[in-house]
mmCIF file of C-alpha atoms and ligand atoms in Angstrom:
data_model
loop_
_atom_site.group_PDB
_atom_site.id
_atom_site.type_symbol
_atom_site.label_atom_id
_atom_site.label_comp_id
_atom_site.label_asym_id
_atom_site.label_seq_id
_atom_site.Cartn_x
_atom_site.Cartn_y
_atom_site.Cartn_z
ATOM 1 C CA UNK G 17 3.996 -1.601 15.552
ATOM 2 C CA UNK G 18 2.449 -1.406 18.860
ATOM 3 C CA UNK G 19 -1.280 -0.672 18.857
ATOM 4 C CA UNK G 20 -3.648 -1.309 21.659
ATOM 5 C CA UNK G 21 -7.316 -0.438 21.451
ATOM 6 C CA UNK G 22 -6.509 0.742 17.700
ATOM 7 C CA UNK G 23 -4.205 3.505 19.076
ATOM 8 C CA UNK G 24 -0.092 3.446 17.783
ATOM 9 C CA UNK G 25 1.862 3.448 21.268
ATOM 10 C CA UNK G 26 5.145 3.663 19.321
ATOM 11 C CA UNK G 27 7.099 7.092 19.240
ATOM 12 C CA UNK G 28 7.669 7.101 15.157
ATOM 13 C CA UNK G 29 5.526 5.228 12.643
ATOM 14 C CA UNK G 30 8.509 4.251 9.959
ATOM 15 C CA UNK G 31 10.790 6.356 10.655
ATOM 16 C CA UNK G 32 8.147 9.511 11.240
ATOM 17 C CA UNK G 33 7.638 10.995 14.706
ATOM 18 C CA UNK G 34 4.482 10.089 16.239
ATOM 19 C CA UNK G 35 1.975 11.617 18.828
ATOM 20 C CA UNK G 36 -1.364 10.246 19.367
ATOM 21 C CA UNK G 37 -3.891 13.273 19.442
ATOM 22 C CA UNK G 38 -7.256 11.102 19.554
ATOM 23 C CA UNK G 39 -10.429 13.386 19.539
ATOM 24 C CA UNK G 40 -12.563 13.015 22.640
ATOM 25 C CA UNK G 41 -15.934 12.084 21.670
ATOM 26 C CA UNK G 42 -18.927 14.349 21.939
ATOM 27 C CA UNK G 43 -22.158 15.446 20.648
ATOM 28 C CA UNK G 44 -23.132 13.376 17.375
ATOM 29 C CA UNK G 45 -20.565 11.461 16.983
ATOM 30 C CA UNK G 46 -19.376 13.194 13.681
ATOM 31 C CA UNK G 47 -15.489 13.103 14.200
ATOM 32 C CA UNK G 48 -15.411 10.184 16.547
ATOM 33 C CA UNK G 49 -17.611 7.216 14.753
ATOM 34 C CA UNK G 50 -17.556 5.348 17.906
ATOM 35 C CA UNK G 51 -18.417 2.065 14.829
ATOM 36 C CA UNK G 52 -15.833 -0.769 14.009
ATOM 37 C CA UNK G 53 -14.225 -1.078 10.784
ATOM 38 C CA UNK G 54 -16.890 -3.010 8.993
ATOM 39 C CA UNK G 55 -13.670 -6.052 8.396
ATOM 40 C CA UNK G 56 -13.820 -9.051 10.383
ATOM 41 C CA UNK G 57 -10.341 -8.575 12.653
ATOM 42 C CA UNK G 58 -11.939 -4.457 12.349
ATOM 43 C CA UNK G 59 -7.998 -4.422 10.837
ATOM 44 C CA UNK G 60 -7.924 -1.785 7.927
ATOM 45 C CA UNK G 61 -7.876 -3.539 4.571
ATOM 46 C CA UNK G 62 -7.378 -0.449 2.290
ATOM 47 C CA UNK G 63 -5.718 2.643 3.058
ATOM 48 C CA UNK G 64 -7.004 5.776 1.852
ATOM 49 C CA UNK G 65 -4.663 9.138 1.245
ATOM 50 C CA UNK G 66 -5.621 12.243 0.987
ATOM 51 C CA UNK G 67 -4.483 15.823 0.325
ATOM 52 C CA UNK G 68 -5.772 18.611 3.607
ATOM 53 C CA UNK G 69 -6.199 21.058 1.118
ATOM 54 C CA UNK G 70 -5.201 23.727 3.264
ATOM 55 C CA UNK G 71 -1.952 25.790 2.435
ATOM 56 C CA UNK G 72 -1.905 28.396 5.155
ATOM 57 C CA UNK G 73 1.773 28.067 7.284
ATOM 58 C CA UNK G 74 -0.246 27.163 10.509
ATOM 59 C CA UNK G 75 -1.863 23.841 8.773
ATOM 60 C CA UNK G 76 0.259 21.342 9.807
ATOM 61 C CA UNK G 77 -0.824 17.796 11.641
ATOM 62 C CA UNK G 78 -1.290 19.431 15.555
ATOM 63 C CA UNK G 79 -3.683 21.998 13.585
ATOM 64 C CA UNK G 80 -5.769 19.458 11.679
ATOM 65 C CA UNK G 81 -6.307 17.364 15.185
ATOM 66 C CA UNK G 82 -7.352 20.784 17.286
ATOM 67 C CA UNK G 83 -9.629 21.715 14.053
ATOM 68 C CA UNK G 84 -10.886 17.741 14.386
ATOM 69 C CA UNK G 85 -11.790 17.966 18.137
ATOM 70 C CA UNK G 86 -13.866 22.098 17.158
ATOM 71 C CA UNK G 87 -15.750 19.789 14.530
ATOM 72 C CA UNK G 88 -16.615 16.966 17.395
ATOM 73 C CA UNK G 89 -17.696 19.648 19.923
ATOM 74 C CA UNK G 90 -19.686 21.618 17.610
ATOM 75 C CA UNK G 91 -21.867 19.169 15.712
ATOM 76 C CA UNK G 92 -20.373 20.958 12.635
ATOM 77 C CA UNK G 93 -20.043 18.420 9.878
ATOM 78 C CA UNK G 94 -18.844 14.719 9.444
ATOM 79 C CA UNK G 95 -15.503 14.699 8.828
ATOM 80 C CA UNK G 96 -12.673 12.096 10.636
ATOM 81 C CA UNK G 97 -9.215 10.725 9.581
ATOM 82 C CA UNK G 98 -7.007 8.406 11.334
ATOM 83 C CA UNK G 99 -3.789 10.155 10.632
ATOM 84 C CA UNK G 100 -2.599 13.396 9.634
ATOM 85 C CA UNK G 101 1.642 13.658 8.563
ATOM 86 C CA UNK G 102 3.447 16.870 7.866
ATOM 87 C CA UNK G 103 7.281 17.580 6.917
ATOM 88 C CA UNK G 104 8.230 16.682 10.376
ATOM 89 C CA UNK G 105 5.865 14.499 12.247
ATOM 90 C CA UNK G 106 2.741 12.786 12.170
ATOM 91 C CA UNK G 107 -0.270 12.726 14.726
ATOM 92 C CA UNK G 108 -3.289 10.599 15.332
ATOM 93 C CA UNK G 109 -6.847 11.609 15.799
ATOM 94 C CA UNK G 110 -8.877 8.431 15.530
ATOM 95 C CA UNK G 111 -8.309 4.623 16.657
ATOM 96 C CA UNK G 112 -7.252 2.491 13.963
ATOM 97 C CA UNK G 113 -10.225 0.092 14.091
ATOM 98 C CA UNK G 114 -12.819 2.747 13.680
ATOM 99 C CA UNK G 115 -14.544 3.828 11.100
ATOM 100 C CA UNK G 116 -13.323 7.384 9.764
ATOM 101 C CA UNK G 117 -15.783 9.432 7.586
ATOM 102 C CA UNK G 118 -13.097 10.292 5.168
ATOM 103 C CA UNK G 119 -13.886 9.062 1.494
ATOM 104 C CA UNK G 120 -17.193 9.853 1.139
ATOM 105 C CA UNK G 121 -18.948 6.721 -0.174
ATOM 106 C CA UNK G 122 -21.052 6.460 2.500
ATOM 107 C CA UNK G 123 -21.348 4.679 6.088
ATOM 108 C CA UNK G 124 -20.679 1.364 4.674
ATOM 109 C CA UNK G 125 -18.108 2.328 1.757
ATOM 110 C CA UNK G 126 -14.735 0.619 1.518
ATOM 111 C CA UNK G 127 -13.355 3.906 2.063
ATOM 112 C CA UNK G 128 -14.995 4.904 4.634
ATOM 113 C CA UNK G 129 -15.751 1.146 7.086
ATOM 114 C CA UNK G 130 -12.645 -0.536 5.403
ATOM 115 C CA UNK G 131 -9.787 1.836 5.216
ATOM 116 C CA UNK G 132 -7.206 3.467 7.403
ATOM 117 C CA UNK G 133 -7.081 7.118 6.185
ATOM 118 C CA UNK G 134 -4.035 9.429 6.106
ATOM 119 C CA UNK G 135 -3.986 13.278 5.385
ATOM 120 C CA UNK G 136 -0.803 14.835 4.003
ATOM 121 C CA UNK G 137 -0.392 18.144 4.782
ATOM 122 C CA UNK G 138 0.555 20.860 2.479
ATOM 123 C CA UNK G 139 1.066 23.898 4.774
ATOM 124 C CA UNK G 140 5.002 23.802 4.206
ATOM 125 C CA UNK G 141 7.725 21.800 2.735
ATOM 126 C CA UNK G 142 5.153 19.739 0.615
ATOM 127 C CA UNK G 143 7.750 17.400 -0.908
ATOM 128 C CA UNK G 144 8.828 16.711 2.898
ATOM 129 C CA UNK G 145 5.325 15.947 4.513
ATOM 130 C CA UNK G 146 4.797 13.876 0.966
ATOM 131 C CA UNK G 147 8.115 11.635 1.720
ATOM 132 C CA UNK G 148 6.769 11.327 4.997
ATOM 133 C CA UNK G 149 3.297 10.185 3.580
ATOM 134 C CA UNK G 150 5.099 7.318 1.872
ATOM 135 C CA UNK G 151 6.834 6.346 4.802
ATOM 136 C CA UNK G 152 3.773 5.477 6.813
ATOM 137 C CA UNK G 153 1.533 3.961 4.115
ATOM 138 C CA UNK G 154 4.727 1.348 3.831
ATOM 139 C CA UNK G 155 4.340 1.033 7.865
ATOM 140 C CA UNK G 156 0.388 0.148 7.297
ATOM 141 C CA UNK G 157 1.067 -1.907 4.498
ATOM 142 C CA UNK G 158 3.499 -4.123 6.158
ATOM 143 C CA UNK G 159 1.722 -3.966 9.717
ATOM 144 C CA UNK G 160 -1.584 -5.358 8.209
ATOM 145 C CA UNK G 161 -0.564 -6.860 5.006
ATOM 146 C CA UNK G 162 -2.368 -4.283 3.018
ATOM 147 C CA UNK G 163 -1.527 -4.821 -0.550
ATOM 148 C CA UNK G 164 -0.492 -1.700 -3.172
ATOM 149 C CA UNK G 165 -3.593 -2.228 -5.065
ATOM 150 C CA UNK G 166 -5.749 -1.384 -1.905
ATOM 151 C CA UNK G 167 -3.766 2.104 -1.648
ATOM 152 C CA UNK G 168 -5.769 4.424 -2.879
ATOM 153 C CA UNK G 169 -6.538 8.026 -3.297
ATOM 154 C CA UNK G 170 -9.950 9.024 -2.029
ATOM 155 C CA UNK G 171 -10.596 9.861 -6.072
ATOM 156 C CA UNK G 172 -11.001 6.327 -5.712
ATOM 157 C CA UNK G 173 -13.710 6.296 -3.445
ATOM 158 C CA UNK G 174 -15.260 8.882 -3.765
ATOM 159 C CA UNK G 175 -19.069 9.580 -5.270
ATOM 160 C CA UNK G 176 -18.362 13.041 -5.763
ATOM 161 C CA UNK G 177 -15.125 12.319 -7.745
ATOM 162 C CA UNK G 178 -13.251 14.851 -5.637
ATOM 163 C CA UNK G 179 -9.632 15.401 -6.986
ATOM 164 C CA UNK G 180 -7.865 14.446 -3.765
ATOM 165 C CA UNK G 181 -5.137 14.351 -2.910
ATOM 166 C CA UNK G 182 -4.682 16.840 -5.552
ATOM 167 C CA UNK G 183 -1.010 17.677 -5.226
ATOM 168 C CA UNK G 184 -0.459 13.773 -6.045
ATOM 169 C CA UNK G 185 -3.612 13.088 -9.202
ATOM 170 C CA UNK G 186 -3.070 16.252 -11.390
ATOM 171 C CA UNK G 187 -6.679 16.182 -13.230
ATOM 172 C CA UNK G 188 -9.582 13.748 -13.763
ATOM 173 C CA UNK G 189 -8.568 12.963 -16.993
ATOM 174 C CA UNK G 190 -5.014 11.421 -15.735
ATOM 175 C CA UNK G 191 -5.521 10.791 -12.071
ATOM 176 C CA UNK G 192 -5.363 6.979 -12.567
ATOM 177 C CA UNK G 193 -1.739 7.021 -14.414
ATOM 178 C CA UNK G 194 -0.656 10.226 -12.169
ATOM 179 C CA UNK G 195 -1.553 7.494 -9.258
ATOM 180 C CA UNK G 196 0.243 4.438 -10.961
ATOM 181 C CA UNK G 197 3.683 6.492 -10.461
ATOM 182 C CA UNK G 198 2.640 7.060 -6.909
ATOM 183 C CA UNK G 199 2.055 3.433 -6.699
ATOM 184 C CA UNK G 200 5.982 2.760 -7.921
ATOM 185 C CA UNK G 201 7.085 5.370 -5.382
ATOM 186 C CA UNK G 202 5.495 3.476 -2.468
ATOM 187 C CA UNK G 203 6.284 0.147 -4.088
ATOM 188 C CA UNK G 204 10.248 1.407 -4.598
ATOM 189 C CA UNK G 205 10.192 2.822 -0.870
ATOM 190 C CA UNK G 206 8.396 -0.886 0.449
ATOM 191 C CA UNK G 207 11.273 -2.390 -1.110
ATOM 192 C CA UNK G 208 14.189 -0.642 0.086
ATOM 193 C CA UNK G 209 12.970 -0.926 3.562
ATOM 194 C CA UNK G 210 14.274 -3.575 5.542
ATOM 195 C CA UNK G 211 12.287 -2.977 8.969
ATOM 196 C CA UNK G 212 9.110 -4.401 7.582
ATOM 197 C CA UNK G 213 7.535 -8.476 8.854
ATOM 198 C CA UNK G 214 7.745 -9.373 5.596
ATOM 199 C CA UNK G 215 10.812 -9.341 3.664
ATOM 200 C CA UNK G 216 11.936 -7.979 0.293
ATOM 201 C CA UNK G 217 12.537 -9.618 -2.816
ATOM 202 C CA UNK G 218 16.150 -10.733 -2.760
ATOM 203 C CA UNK G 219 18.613 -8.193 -3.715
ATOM 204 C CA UNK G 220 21.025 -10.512 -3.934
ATOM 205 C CA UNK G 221 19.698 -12.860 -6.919
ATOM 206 C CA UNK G 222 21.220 -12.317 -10.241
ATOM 207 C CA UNK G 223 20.837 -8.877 -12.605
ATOM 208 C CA UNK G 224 21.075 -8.317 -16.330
ATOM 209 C CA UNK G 225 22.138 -5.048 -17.728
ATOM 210 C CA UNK G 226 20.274 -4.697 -20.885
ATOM 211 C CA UNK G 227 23.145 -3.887 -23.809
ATOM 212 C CA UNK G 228 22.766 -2.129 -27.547
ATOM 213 C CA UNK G 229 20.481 -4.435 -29.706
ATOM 214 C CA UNK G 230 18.709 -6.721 -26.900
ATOM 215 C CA UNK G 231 15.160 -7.608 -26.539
ATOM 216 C CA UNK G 232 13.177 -9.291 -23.846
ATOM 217 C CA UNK G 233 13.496 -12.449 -25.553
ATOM 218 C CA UNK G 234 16.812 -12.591 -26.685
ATOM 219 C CA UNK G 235 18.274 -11.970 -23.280
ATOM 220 C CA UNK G 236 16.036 -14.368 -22.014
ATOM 221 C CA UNK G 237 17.439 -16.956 -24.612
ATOM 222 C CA UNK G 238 20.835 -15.838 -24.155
ATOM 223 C CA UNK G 239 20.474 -15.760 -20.112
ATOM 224 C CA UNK G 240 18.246 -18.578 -19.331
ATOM 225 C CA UNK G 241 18.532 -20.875 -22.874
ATOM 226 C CA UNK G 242 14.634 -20.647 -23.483
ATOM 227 C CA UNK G 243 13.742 -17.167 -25.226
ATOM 228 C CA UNK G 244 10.029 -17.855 -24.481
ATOM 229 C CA UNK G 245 11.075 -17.550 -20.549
ATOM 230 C CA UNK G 246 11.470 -13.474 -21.142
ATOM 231 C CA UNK G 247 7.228 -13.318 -19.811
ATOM 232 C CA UNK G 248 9.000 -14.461 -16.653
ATOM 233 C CA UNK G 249 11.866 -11.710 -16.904
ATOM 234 C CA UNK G 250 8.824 -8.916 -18.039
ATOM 235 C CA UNK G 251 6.612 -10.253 -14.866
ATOM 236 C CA UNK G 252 9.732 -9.920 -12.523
ATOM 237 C CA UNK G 253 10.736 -6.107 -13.382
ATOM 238 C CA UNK G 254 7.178 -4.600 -13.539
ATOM 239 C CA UNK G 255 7.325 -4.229 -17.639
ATOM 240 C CA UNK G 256 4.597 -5.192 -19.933
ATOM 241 C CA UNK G 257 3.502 -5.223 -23.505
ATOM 242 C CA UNK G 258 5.363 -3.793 -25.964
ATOM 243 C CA UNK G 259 8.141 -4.592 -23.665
ATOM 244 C CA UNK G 260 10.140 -1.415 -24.232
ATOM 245 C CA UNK G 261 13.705 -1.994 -22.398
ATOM 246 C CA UNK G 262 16.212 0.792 -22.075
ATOM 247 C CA UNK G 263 20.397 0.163 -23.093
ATOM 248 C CA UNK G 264 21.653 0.546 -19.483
ATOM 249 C CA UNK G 265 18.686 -0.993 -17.303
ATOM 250 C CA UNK G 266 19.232 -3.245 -14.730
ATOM 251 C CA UNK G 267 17.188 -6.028 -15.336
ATOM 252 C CA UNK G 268 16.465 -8.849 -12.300
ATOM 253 C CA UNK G 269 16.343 -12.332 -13.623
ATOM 254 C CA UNK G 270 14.626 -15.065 -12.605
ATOM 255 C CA UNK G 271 15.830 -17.854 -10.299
ATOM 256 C CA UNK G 272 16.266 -21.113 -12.517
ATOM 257 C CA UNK G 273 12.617 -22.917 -12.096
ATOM 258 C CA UNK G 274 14.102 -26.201 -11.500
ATOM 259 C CA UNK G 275 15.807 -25.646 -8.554
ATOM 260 C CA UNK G 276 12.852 -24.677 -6.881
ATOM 261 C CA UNK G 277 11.588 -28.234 -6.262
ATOM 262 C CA UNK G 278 8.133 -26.590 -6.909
ATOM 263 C CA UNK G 279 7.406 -28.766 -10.114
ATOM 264 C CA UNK G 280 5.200 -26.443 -12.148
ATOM 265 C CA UNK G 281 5.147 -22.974 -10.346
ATOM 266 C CA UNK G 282 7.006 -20.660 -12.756
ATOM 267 C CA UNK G 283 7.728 -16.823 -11.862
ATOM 268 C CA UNK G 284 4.950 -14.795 -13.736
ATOM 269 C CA UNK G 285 2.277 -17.779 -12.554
ATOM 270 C CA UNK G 286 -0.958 -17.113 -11.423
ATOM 271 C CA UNK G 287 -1.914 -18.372 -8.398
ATOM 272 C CA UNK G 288 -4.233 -18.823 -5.235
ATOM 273 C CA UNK G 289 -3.759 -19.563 -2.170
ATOM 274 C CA UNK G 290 -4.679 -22.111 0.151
ATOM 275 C CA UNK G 291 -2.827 -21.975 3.221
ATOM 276 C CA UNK G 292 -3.459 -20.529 6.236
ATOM 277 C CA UNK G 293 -0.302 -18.955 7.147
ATOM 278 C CA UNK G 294 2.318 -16.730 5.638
ATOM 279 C CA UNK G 295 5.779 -18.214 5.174
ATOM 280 C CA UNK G 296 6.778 -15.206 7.885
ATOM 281 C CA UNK G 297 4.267 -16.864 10.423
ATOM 282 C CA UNK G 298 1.076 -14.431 10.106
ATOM 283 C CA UNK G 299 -2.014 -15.069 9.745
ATOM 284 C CA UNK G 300 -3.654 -14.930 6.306
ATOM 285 C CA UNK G 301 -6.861 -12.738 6.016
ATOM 286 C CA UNK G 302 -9.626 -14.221 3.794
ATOM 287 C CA UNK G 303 -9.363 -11.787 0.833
ATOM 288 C CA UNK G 304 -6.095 -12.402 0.238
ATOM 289 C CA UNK G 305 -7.052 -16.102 -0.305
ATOM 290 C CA UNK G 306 -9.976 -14.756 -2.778
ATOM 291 C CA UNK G 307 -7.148 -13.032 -4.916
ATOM 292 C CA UNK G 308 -5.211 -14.411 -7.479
ATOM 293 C CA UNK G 309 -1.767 -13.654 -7.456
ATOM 294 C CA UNK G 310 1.220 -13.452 -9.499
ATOM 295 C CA UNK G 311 4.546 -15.345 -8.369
ATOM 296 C CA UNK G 312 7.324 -12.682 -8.212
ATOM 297 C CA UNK G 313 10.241 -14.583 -7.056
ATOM 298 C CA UNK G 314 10.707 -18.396 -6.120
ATOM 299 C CA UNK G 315 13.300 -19.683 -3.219
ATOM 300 C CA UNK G 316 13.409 -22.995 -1.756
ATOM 301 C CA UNK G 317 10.315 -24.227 -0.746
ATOM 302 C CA UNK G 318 8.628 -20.433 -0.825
ATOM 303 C CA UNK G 319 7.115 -18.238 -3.354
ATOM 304 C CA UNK G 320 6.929 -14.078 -3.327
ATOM 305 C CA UNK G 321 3.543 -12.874 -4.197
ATOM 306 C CA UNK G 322 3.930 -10.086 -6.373
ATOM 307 C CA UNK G 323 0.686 -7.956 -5.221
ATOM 308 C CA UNK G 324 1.434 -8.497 -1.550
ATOM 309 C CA UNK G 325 4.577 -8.730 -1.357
ATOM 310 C CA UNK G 326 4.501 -11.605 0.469
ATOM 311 C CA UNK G 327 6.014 -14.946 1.169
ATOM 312 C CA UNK G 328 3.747 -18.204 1.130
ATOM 313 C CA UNK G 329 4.771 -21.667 0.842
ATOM 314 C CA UNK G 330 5.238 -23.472 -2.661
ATOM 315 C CA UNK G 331 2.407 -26.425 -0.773
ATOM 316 C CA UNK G 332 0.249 -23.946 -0.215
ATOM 317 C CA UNK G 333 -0.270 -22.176 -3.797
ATOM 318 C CA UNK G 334 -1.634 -24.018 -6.618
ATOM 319 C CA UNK G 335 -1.709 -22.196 -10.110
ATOM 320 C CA UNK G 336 -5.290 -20.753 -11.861
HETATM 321 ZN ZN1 ZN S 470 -9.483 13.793 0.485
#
């Protein structure tokens, strides 16, 4: 992606048509912040989606940026986004880099100083502008190594507990599960997309299709000759305790550890890292050395990152 000066100069944003429609600053600064992201590069860390709330036909993402630029002139109320996507396109209002009062926790909240905010529209075909939704959170992900646990609903956020986007979270009592599933779309769409820095996990590597009468640890006896190796099969395909598997599923298996050459690393590890650069080359940002992470897929000398979806080096992890 091409941004200068924290504005996209790139005709679609994954796939979505783009047109920058950046609100001219005025007044009291209540659209246009004018104030860095409160990170260190002023690079989003989190990114925020949201719901507009507003069904009528005309509500689509030129709409929302005219409405934004009415709110800047007229001292109205504080109120910015970064991005607003309907079923066809997608439009910018604010740079990248600035802070967006979106997720009401305040002037220093992560939502508000550390995210980049998005707005799906829900004027028309909502499933559309949704799909569309997905497509650029993947974009942001992958442009500044934004992991899924830092996409977020403003829910999240906010103080107020507001039920947005409500077309995704369905009520406060479920809004956390109801955004899990949106979590596996993203995650499902992140991996099927090959345009992205960092790559995939391997679609090649080997498969298991689970058959009448198996259990996680059987198969991994059967499969890999130690049946206390299935944690590594139940890391690898997203399933956890009780380990429910369906006759029929397509199971991904782990790569044999010893041909690794990474001694102890194991898939399912937890780990840290230490190094200061990605396997694909880029830079990696402080938090992500904070985290602990869980190996999703060992190759030669490298190591997928399950929460990132990143590569590092097998030198450069060491296991907590
Ligand atoms: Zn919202």
């Amino acid at each position: 992606m091409n941004i200068q000066n924290g504005i996209i100069q790139d005709s679609n944003i994954g796939g979505v048509p783009f047109t920058p429609m950046i609100v001219t600053p005025k007044g009291k600064r209540n659209v246009r912040t004018l104030k860095q992201l409160l990170t260190s590069d002023h690079d989003p860390e989190y990114i925020v989606v949201h719901n507009t709330g507003n069904a009528a036909s005309t509500a689509n993402d030129a709409a929302h940026s005219r409405w934004l630029q009415n709110v800047e002139n007229a001292d109205v109320q504080y109120v910015s986004v970064h991005i607003f996507v309907d079923k066809d396109s997608c439009v910018q209002t604010c740079p990248l880099n600035e802070v967006t009062y979106n997720a009401g926790d305040g002037g220093s909240g992560k939502g508000n100083a550390r995210s980049l905010s998005i707005e799906i529209c829900e004027n028309d075909d909502y499933p559309a502008a949704e799909s569309n939704g997905i497509k650029l959170v993947v974009a942001f992900m992958k442009q500044f190594n934004i992991p899924i646990d830092r996409v977020q609903p403003h829910r999240y956020f906010a103080s107020n507990k507001k039920l947005c986007p409500h077309r995704i979270l369905k009520s406060q009592a479920t809004w956390e599960s109801d955004w899990k599933k949106f979590q596996q779309r993203i995650m499902a769409v992140y991996n099927n997309d090959s345009s992205g820095q960092n790559p995939a996990p391997d679609p090649g590597s080997d498969t298991y299709t689970v058959q009448k009468g198996d259990s996680l640890w059987r198969i991994a006896q059967n499969v890999l000759g130690d049946g206390s190796r299935y944690t590594e099969i139940a890391s690898l395909n997203g399933i956890s305790s009780p380990y429910i598997i369906h006759v029929g599923q397509v199971l991904q298996l782990p790569q044999s550890s010893s041909s690794s050459g990474s001694g102890s690393i194991k898939v399912g590890d937890r780990v840290k890292i230490t190094g200061t650069y990605y396997a694909t080359g880029q830079r990696i940002p402080t938090w992500v050395k904070e985290t602990t992470h869980t190996v999703y897929q060992l190759k030669s000398d490298r190591a997928l990152m399950k929460e990132i979806m990143s590569w590092v080096y097998l030198s450069d992890i060491y296991k907590v």
